[in-house]
mmCIF file of C-alpha atoms in Angstrom:
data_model
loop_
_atom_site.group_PDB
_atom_site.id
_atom_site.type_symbol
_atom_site.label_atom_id
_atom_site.label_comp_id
_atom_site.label_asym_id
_atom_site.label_seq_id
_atom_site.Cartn_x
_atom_site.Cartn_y
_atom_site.Cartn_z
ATOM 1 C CA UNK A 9 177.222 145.386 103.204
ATOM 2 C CA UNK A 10 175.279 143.260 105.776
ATOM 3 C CA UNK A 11 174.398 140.083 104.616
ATOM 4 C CA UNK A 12 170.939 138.579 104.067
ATOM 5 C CA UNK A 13 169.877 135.117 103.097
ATOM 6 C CA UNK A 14 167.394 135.275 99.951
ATOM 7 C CA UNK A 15 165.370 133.045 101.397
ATOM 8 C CA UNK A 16 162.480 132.962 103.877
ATOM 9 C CA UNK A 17 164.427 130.444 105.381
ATOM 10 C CA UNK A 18 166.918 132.210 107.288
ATOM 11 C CA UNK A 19 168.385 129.207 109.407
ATOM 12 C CA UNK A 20 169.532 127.841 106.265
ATOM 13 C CA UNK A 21 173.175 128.155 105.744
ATOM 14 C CA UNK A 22 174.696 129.367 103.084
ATOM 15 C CA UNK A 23 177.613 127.038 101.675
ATOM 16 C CA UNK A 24 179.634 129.505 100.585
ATOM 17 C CA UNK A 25 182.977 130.023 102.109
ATOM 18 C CA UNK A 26 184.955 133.275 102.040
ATOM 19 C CA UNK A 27 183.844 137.263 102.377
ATOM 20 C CA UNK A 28 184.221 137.756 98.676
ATOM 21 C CA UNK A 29 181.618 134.704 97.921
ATOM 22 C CA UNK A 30 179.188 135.652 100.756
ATOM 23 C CA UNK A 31 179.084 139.686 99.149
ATOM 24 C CA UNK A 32 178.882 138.143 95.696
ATOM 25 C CA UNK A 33 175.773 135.807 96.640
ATOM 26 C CA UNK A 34 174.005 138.995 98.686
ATOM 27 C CA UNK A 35 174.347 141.052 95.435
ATOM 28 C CA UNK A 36 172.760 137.685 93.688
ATOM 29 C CA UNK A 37 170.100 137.251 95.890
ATOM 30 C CA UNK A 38 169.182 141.233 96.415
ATOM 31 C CA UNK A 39 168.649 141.246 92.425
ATOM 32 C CA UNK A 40 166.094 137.773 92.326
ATOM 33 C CA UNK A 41 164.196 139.667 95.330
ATOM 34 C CA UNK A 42 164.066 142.821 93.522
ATOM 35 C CA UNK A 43 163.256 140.872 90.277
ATOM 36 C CA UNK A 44 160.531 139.119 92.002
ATOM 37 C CA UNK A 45 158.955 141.418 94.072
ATOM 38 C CA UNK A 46 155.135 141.225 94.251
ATOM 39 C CA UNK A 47 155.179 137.982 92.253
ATOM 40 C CA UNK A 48 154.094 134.882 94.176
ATOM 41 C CA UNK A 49 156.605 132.633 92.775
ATOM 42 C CA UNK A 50 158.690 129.566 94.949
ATOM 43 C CA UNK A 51 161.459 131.780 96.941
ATOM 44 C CA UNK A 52 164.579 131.099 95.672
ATOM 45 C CA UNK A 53 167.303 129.820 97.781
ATOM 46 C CA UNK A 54 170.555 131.464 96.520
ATOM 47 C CA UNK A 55 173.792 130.085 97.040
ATOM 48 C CA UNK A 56 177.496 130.817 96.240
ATOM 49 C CA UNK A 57 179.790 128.308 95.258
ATOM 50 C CA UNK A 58 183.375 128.524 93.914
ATOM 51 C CA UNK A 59 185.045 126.390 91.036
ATOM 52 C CA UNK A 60 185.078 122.504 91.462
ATOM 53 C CA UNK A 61 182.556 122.657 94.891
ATOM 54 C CA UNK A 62 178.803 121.058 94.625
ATOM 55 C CA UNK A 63 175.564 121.215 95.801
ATOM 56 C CA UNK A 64 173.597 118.306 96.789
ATOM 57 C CA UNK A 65 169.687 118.145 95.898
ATOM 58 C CA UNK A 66 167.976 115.673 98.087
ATOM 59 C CA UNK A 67 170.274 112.514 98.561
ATOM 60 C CA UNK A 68 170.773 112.022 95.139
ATOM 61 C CA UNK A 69 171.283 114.701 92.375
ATOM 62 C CA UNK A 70 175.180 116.903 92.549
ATOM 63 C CA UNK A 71 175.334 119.876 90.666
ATOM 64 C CA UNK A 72 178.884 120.943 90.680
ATOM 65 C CA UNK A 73 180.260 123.940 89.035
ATOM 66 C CA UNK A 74 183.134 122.419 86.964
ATOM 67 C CA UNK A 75 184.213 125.837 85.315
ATOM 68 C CA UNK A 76 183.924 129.576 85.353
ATOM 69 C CA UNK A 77 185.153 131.997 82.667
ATOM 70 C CA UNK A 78 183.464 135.294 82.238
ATOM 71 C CA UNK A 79 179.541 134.963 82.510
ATOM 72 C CA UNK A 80 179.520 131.381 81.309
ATOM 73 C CA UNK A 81 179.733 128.850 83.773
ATOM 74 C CA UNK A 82 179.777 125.744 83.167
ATOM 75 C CA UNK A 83 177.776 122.881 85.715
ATOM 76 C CA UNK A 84 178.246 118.953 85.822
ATOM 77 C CA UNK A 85 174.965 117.470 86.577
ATOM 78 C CA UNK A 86 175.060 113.965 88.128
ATOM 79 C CA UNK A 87 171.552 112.702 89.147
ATOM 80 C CA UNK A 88 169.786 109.699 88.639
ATOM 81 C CA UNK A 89 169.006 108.282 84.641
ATOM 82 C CA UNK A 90 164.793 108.844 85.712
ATOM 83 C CA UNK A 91 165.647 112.440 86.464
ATOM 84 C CA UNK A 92 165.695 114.008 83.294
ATOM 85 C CA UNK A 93 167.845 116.921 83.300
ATOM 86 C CA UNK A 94 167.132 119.299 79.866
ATOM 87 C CA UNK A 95 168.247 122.703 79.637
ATOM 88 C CA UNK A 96 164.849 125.081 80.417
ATOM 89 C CA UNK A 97 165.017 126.598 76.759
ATOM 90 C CA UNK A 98 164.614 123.611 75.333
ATOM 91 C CA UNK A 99 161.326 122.662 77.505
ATOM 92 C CA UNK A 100 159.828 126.318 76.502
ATOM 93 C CA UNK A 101 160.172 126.125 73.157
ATOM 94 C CA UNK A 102 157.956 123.028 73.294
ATOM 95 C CA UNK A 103 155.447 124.463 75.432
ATOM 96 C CA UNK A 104 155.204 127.557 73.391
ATOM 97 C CA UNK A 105 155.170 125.638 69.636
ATOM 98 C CA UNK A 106 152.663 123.535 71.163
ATOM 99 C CA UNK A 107 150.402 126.617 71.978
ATOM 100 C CA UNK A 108 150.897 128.253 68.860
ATOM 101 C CA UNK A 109 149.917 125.121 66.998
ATOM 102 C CA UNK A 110 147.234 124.627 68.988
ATOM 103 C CA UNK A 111 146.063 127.913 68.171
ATOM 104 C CA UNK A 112 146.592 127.467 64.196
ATOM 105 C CA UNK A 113 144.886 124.519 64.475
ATOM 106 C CA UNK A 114 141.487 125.487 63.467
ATOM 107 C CA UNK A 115 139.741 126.196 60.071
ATOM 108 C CA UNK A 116 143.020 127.201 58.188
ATOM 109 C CA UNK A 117 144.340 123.394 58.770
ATOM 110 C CA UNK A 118 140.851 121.998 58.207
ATOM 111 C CA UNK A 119 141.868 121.293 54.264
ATOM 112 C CA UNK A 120 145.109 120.520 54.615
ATOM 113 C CA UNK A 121 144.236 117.957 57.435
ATOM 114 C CA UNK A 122 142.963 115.685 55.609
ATOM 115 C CA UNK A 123 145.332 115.770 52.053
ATOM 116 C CA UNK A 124 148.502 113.593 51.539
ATOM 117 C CA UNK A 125 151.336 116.184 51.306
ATOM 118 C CA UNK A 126 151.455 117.105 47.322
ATOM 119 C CA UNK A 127 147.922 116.741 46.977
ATOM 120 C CA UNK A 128 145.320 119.600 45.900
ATOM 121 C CA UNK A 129 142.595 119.426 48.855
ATOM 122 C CA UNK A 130 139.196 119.453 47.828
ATOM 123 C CA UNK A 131 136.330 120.786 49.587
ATOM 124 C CA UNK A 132 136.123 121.253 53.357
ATOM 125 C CA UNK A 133 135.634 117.915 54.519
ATOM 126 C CA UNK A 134 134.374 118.067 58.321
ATOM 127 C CA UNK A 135 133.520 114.745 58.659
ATOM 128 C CA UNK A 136 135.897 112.875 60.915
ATOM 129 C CA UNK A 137 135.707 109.297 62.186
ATOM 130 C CA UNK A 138 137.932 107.752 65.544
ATOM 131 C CA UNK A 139 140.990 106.333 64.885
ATOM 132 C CA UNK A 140 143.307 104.219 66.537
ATOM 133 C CA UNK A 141 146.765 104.447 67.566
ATOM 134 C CA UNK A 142 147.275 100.927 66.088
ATOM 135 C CA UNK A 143 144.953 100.848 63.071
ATOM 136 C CA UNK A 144 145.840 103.596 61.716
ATOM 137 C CA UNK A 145 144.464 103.346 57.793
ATOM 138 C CA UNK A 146 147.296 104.837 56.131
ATOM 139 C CA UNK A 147 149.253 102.012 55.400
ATOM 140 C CA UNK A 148 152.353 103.956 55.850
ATOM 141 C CA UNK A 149 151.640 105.172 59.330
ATOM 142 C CA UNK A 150 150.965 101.104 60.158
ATOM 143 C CA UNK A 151 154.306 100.327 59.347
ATOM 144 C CA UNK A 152 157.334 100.206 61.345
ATOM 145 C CA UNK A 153 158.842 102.909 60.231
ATOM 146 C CA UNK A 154 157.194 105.160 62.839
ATOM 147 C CA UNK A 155 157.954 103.450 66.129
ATOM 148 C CA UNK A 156 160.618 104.599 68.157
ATOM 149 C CA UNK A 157 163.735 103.390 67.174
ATOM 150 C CA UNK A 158 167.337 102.252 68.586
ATOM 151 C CA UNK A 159 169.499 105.493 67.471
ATOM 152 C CA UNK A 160 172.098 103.330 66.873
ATOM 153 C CA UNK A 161 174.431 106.156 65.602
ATOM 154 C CA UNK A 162 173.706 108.650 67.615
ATOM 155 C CA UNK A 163 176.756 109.645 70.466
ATOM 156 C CA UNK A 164 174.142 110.506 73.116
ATOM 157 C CA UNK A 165 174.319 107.799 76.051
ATOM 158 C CA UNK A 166 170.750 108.537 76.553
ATOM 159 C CA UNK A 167 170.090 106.580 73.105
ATOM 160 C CA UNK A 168 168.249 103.572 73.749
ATOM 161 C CA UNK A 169 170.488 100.558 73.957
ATOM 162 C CA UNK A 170 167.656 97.771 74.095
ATOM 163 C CA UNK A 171 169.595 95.339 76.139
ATOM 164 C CA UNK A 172 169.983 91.743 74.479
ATOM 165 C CA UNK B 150 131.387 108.008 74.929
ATOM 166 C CA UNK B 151 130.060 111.247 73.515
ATOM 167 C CA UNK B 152 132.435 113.940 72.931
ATOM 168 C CA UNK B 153 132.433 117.318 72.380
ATOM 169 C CA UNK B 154 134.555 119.213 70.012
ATOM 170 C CA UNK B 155 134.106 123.112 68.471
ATOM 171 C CA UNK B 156 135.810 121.149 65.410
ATOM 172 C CA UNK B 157 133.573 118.382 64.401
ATOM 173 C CA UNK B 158 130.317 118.743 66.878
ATOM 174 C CA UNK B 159 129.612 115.821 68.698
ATOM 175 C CA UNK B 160 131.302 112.183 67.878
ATOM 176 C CA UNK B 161 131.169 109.172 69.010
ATOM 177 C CA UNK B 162 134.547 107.474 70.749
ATOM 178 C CA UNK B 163 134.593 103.777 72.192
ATOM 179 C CA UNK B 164 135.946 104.029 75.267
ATOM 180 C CA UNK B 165 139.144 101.558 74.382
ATOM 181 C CA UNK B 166 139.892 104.355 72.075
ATOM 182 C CA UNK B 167 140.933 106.927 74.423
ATOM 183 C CA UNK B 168 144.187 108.199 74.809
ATOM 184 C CA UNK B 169 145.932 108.944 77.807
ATOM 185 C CA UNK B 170 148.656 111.676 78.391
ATOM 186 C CA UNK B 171 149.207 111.364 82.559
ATOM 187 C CA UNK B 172 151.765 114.315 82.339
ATOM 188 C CA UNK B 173 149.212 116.322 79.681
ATOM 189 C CA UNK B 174 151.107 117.773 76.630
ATOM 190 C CA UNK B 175 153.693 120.886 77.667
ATOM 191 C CA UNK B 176 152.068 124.102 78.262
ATOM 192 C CA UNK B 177 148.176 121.507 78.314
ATOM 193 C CA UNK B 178 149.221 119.429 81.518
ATOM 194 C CA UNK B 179 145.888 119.479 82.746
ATOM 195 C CA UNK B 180 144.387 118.382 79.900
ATOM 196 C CA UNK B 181 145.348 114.429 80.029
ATOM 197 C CA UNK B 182 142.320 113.005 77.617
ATOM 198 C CA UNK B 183 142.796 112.734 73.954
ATOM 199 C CA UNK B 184 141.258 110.789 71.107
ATOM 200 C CA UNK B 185 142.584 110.769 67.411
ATOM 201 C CA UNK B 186 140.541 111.533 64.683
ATOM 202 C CA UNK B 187 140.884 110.678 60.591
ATOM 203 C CA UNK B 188 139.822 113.148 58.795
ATOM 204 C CA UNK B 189 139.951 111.297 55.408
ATOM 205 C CA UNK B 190 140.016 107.330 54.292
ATOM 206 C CA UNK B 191 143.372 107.990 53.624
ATOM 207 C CA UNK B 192 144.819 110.579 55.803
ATOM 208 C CA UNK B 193 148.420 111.535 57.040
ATOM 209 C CA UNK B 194 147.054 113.566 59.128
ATOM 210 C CA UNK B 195 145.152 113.157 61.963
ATOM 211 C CA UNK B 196 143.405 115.627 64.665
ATOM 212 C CA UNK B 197 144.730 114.917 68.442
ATOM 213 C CA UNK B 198 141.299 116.165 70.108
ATOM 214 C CA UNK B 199 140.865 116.847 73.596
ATOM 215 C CA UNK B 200 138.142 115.307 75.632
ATOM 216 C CA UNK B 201 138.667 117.682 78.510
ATOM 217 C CA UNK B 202 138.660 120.840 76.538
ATOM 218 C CA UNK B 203 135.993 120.596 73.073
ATOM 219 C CA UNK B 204 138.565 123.393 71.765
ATOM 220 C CA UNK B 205 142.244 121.768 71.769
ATOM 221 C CA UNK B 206 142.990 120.000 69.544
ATOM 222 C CA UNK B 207 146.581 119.615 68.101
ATOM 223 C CA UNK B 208 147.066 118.163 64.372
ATOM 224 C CA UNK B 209 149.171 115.521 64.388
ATOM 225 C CA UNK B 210 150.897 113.107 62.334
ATOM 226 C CA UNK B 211 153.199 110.048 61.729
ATOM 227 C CA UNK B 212 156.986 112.159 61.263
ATOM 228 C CA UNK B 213 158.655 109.288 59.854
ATOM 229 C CA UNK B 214 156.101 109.438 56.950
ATOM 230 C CA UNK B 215 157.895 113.017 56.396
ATOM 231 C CA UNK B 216 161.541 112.331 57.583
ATOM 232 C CA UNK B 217 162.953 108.691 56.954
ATOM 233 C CA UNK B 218 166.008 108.745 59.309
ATOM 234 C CA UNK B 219 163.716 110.300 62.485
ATOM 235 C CA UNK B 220 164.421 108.243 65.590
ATOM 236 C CA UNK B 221 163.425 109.188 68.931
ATOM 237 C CA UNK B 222 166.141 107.822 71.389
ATOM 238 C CA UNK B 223 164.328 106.566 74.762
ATOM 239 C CA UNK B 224 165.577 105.920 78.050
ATOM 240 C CA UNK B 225 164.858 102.778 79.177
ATOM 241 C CA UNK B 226 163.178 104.933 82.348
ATOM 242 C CA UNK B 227 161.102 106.474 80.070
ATOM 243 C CA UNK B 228 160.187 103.439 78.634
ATOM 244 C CA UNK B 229 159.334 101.985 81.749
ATOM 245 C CA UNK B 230 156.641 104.967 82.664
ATOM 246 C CA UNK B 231 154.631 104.056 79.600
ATOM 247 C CA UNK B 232 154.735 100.486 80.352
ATOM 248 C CA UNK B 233 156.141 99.843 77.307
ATOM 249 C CA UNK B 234 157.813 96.351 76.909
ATOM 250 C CA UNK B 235 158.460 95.981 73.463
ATOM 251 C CA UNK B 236 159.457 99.066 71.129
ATOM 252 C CA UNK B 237 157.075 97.653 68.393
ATOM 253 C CA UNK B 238 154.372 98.820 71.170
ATOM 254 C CA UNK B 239 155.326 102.003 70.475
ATOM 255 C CA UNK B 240 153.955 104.964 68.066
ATOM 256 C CA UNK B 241 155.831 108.369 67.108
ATOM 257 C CA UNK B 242 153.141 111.424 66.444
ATOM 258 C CA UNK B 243 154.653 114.739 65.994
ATOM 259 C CA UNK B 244 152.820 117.802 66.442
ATOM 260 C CA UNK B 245 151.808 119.903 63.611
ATOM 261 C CA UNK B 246 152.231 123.662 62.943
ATOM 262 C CA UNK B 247 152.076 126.131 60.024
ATOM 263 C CA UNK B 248 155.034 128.757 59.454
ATOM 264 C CA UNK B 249 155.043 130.480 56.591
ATOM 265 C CA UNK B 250 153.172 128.269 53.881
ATOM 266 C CA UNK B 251 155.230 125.516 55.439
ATOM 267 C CA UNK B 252 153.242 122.664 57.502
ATOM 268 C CA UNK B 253 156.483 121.707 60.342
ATOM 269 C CA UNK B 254 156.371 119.010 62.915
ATOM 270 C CA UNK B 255 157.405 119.208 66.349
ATOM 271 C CA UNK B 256 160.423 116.640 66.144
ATOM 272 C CA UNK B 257 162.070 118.249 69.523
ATOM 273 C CA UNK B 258 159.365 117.319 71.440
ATOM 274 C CA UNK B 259 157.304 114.127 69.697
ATOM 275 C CA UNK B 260 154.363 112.600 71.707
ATOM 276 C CA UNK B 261 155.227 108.221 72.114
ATOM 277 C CA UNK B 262 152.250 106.561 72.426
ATOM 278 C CA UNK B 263 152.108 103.245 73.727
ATOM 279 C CA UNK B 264 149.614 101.393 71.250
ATOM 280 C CA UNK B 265 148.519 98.658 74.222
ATOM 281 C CA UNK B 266 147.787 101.079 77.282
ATOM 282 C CA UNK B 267 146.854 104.300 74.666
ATOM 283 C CA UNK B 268 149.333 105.700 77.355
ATOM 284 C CA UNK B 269 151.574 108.778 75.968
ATOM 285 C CA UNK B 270 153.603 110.995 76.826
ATOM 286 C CA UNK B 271 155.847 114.309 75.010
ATOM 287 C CA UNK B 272 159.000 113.068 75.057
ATOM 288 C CA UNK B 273 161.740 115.973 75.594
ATOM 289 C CA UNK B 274 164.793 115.119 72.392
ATOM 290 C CA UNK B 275 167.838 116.757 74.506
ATOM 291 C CA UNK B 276 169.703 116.519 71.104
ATOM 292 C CA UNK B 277 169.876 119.458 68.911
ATOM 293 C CA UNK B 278 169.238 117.890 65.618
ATOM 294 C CA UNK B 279 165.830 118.017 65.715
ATOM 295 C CA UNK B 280 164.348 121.160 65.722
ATOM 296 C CA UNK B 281 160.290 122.215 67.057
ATOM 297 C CA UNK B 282 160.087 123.325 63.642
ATOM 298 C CA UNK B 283 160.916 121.050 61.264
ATOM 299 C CA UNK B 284 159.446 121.272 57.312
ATOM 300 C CA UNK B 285 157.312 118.747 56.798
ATOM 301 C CA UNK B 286 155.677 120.198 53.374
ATOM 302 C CA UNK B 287 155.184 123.349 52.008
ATOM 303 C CA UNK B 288 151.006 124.098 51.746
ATOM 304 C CA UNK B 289 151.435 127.451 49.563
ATOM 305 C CA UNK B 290 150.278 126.283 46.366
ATOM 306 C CA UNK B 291 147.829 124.050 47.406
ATOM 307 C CA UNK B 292 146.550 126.644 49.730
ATOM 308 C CA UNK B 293 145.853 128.873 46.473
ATOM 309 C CA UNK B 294 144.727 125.915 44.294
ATOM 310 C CA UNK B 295 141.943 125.922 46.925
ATOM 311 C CA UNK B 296 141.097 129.045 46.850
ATOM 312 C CA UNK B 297 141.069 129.581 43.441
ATOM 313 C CA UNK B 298 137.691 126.916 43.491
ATOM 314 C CA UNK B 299 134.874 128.719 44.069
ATOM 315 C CA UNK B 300 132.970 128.075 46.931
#
């Protein structure tokens, strides 16, 4: 099997070491073109990398493959705290519940928009007046209560530790 | 400013009341406009409209009304893009949706609002806890109560 980079750019090298890496990361790469074919998508650069070595994006962010057992492998991540790093299904189940509910959000909300949970709406009221983020009228939605918050408890160093 | 909506017609927005979303909402980013509408004296709800786009608009509304121990944990990075200083500048909307006779907020992925600049931005919650679909209140049998009235 001859080997081809999957990128356009051919000069780059290809950090993998060994025959057994390089044939793995042509298979790799032959699939993404196939998979991508006629779709004008970013190329993909396609590497191979063995347990416990890293790749280095920009001068900055190290993705290192810390463990591989079966099809699950598992990558440490160290980049800078502005970079956030999120796992993609997370960011696409956002995008899409914020489609659908944009969607929904027409006349079947339209009653319900305006009623305090519990409370039988009354006729369609279209009228609507601008609000502010700070004066809100609901006197529960002026209170604290909704501003973000210290998560004191919560074991996730990303938790805001407000410093003093 | 006059704005257009497909909602409400035309209404009227002072300028200072504009809200600002530099990143635009996932899946929206070019839209990067918004104003908030009341639709009641009394609401808990409020309509997120776009000034870009007279059709989006997102129903929104304060979770922790809903959901007393909801915290969104910030990086102080991310604090620092909406030029927020103080965390008492800041405002928690979630995102409405209806699933199954159930209204649910978006608590993965709530929009912080700094009150000063009207600058916001959809936060991404890496924690599992909260989930895009969280119950806020079931609408079922208020949904037939209102039908029920004749129109």
């Amino acid at each position: 099997m001859k080997f081809r980079p999957a990128s356009a750019s051919a000069a780059r090298p290809v950090l993998g070491a060994g025959r057994a890496a390089m044939r793995r990361g042509t298979r790799l790469a032959r699939d993404i073109r196939a998979g991508k074919r006629g779709a004008r998508s970013n190329e993909m650069l396609v590497l191979s990398r063995q347990r416990d070595e890293t790749i280095m994006i920009g001068d900055e962010i190290e993705i290192t493959v810390v463990d591989i057992r079966g099809d699950k492998i598992r990558l440490g991540i160290s980049a800078p705290a502005r970079i956030a790093v999120h796992r993609k299904e997370v960011y696409e189940s956002i995008r899409k519940e914020n489609e659908q509910a944009a969607r929904l959000a027409g006349e079947e909300l339209i009653p319900l928009a305006g009623e305090p949970p519990g409370v039988s709406p009354g006729p369609r009221r279209l009228r609507v007046r601008p609000a502010s983020v700070t004066g809100l009228s609901s006197p529960k939605a002026a209170g604290a209560a909704g501003q973000v918050r210290a998560n004191a408890r919560s074991p996730d160093p990303w938790a805001l530790r407000k410093a003093g | 400013m006059e704005v257009r909506t497909t909602r409400f017609g035309m209404v009227e927005i002072a300028e200072d009341r504009v809200i600002t979303f530099p990143k635009g909402l996932l899946g929206f980013s070019k839209f990067t406009r918004y104003c908030l509408l009341e639709p009641g004296d009394d609401a808990c709800f409020f309509w997120l409209q776009s000034l870009d786009d007279p059709g989006l608009a997102f129903v929104v509304t304060d979770p922790s009304m809903f959901v007393t121990n909801y915290t969104v944990p910030i990086r102080p990075e991310q604090l620092g893009d909406l030029g927020i200083d103080r965390l008492e500048d800041a405002q928690v909307f979630c995102i409405v949706n209806k699933v199954d006779g159930s209204l649910t907020g978006n608590l993965q992925g709530p929009l912080v609002i700094n009150t000063l600049t009207r600058n916001g931005e959809q936060v991404v919650l890496a924690e599992k806890r909260w989930s895009t679909r969280h119950p806020l209140v079931k609408v079922g049998a208020a949904e037939q109560r209102a039908r029920a009235v004749p129109a």
